[in-house]
Amino acid sequence: MKQIILLLLLFSFDNTYSQFLNRANITFSENGSIIENPLTGGLNSCQFSEIDINIDGIKDLFVFDRTGNRILPFICSMQDEVANYDYAPQYIKNFPELNSWALLIDYNCDNKEDIFTYNQSFVRVYLNTSNNDSLSFEISTEAIVSDYTSIISPIFISFVDIPSIIDVDNDGDLDILTFQQSGGNIEYHQNQSMEMYGNCDSLAFELNTDCWGNFFEGLNSYDLNNCNDQTRAPSIESRTSSHSGSSLLALDIDGDNDKDILLGDVSFNNINLLTNGGTVQEADMIEANQQFPIGLGTNISGEINSFPAMYYIDINKDSKRDLIVSPNIANNSENFESIKLFTNTGEDNAPLFEFTQNNFLQDNTIDLGSGAYPCVIDYNNDGLKDLLVGNFGYFDNGNQLSQLALFKNVGTNQQAAFELIDRDFAGISDIALNISLNLTVSGLIPTIGDLDGDGDNDLIVGDANGKLHYFKNTAASGNDAQFELETVNYFDIDVGQFGAPFLFDINQDNLLDLVIGKLNGTISVALNTGNSTSPIFNTLEDNLGNINVSNDEGTYGFSKPFVYKENDDIKMLVASESGYIYQYENINDLNESFTLTTTNFQNIKDGIKTSVVFEDFNGDNKRDLFLGNESGGLVYFENNDVSNGSFIISSDKIEFEFFPNPNQGLLYIKTNKDTEIEIFNLIGQKVYEKKVTNSRSIDISLLVKGTYFLRIVQNKDARTEKIIIQ
């Protein structure tokens, strides 16, 4: 039996771990109000479609965040004739993996939305095969082709574009409008399904014109009545490059039954309405409104920081489609106020728009801008794990700011609950940490530890320039943490770019060391050669354990380590640019390669440029996981492992008693078994250890007064208890 278990462990290298970390929710609040959908992972550059996700007859909301290719299902429920949207991650598994852009539209007239998505410059289509019980999809085609007269060729749509897939000629089947590869003119690919078969269930296209609308797009200008003579059919071989990027939305804006066009572009931040003065058969754009939807019921434009994309769907369920405007580019928007909603107060095909909000869905989720880098802190010394979350930055009136957000744990040891109490904790966004240029820095990645031996935890912050900065905790004993800048460019540590520090005693000499992730995906370590009150980090060693989380696709690594100890074995989770979490074990000899156990820890992947915290947040002595990502939000995975195997960090099968608790530095223990005693502070750092074989007292009076965790290990069983030193 033992041999079978060993074989199972040996063959659990990649995806064969049993899934014991599962998505869960934790209560979050801000300004006294509950955040309804806190753990979406953030909303950055989102695309919107309607689909009945839970098969209840009501159209729900499908959101695709192209930052990390994230799928976010929102279930719609009606309460007092008001549409409410609740994040429902359990339905993510029902959708296929998608890339760059995704539009859900019914092409075969079965009243079930199919998926049109990017596939290496072409258009992949998934057919909706849902039944009355569950949502499902299957491949319909890997690449939609069109008859270019001289050649049958896949329709080119770049990864950055958003095409318009709509019935242009009003014959009942879906056509495609998209910019030519070189840009400037719009190709109209007319679906011949109705003409050829008399029904709408086919994808049979031919190029009707390569200058639909009779105009040419320049740099936020339009040359009307001019096609500028573009090439009709680019060769497949030439389709490695494209124009800079555009978003299209065709709709009947003036109620005359032909299609007008809304257009966004990577080179400008406003929406352009081109009005069709022609016919259904011969579109002719005769007028351009560069401040849309101003003039159609509102005096507020759809302008966003960069590259708007537009979506026309019924949000409030009044049978009239509304307008959503969202950025079509990552990390270049007013990140948590970047999704504009205009409610349609007119008719569906002759809309009038009322500006409703600039943070649709974002107002009910945790969104910290671009990037979210969490760490654990007990800032108010109440024995509960709070969260300190750094970010890469967010745009505020065009200025990028990087901050640390503090989430106070207002729950219990058995069930965490968090309140966002400070978006700019310690005021770091205003500190010029780039002293050579006297500028603030981006990419603030925090880690916590007692570096000066005074019993409270200090702060190290890494930045996008690869530097580290030391903030000393100057608060009086027992008071809320107060961090003040002590040292810029701490010990002149420089890892090149993107320094992601983590404090941990990795060489087991009872001194905190600096384990630092880097842009290239490797790990550096700066060992502490000082003492418990005065650390010294003189030497920076690269390529710790031969860790590398970059991939073969030419991307960087953006390694972010989390080191922990489990049953005397030091382990490390390393989050990465790809979003996959790598796990390394047997971290005993720092001069040897560490054992890579999986490149896809627990099959967890939510976004890109991820960062993790692996701690117990519900008091069951099993490690749970918080994940931050590039979209600036958090995702939580709860540990539901019911075995006695890996990652369970305590057990009740222990013959051990201790008293008194609270104590004044002298703890009496009662046991008759070989026992290993370990004491950890509130952020998981070991501050005491001892082996005993019988009942006795232990002197822990040298520990600073406060709350600790006592871990008792007998044979392979362990139990963790909270103790207080007064």
XYZ file of C-alpha atoms in Angstrom, residues 54 65 115 144 154 183 186 217 264 270 293 320 338 349 353 358-359 459 463 466 512 522-523 613 641 648 652:
27
model
C -27.924 28.941 -16.427
C -11.444 40.316 -20.250
C -19.087 31.994 -29.991
C -14.296 31.255 -41.446
C -9.850 32.769 -44.439
C -6.489 49.366 -42.388
C -13.923 48.127 -44.176
C -10.277 56.042 -41.995
C -13.033 53.133 -32.080
C -13.319 58.903 -28.539
C -23.280 59.714 -28.105
C -34.142 47.959 -25.686
C -13.472 52.424 -17.190
C -33.403 50.890 -33.556
C -28.830 57.441 -24.502
C -18.643 54.917 -15.651
C -17.944 51.841 -13.505
C 7.731 46.454 5.278
C 9.204 48.007 -7.644
C 14.027 45.969 -9.719
C 14.928 36.491 7.558
C 14.153 33.308 -12.281
C 14.622 33.855 -8.536
C -0.737 34.125 -0.832
C -8.955 18.662 1.331
C -3.124 19.903 5.927
C -6.479 16.713 16.401
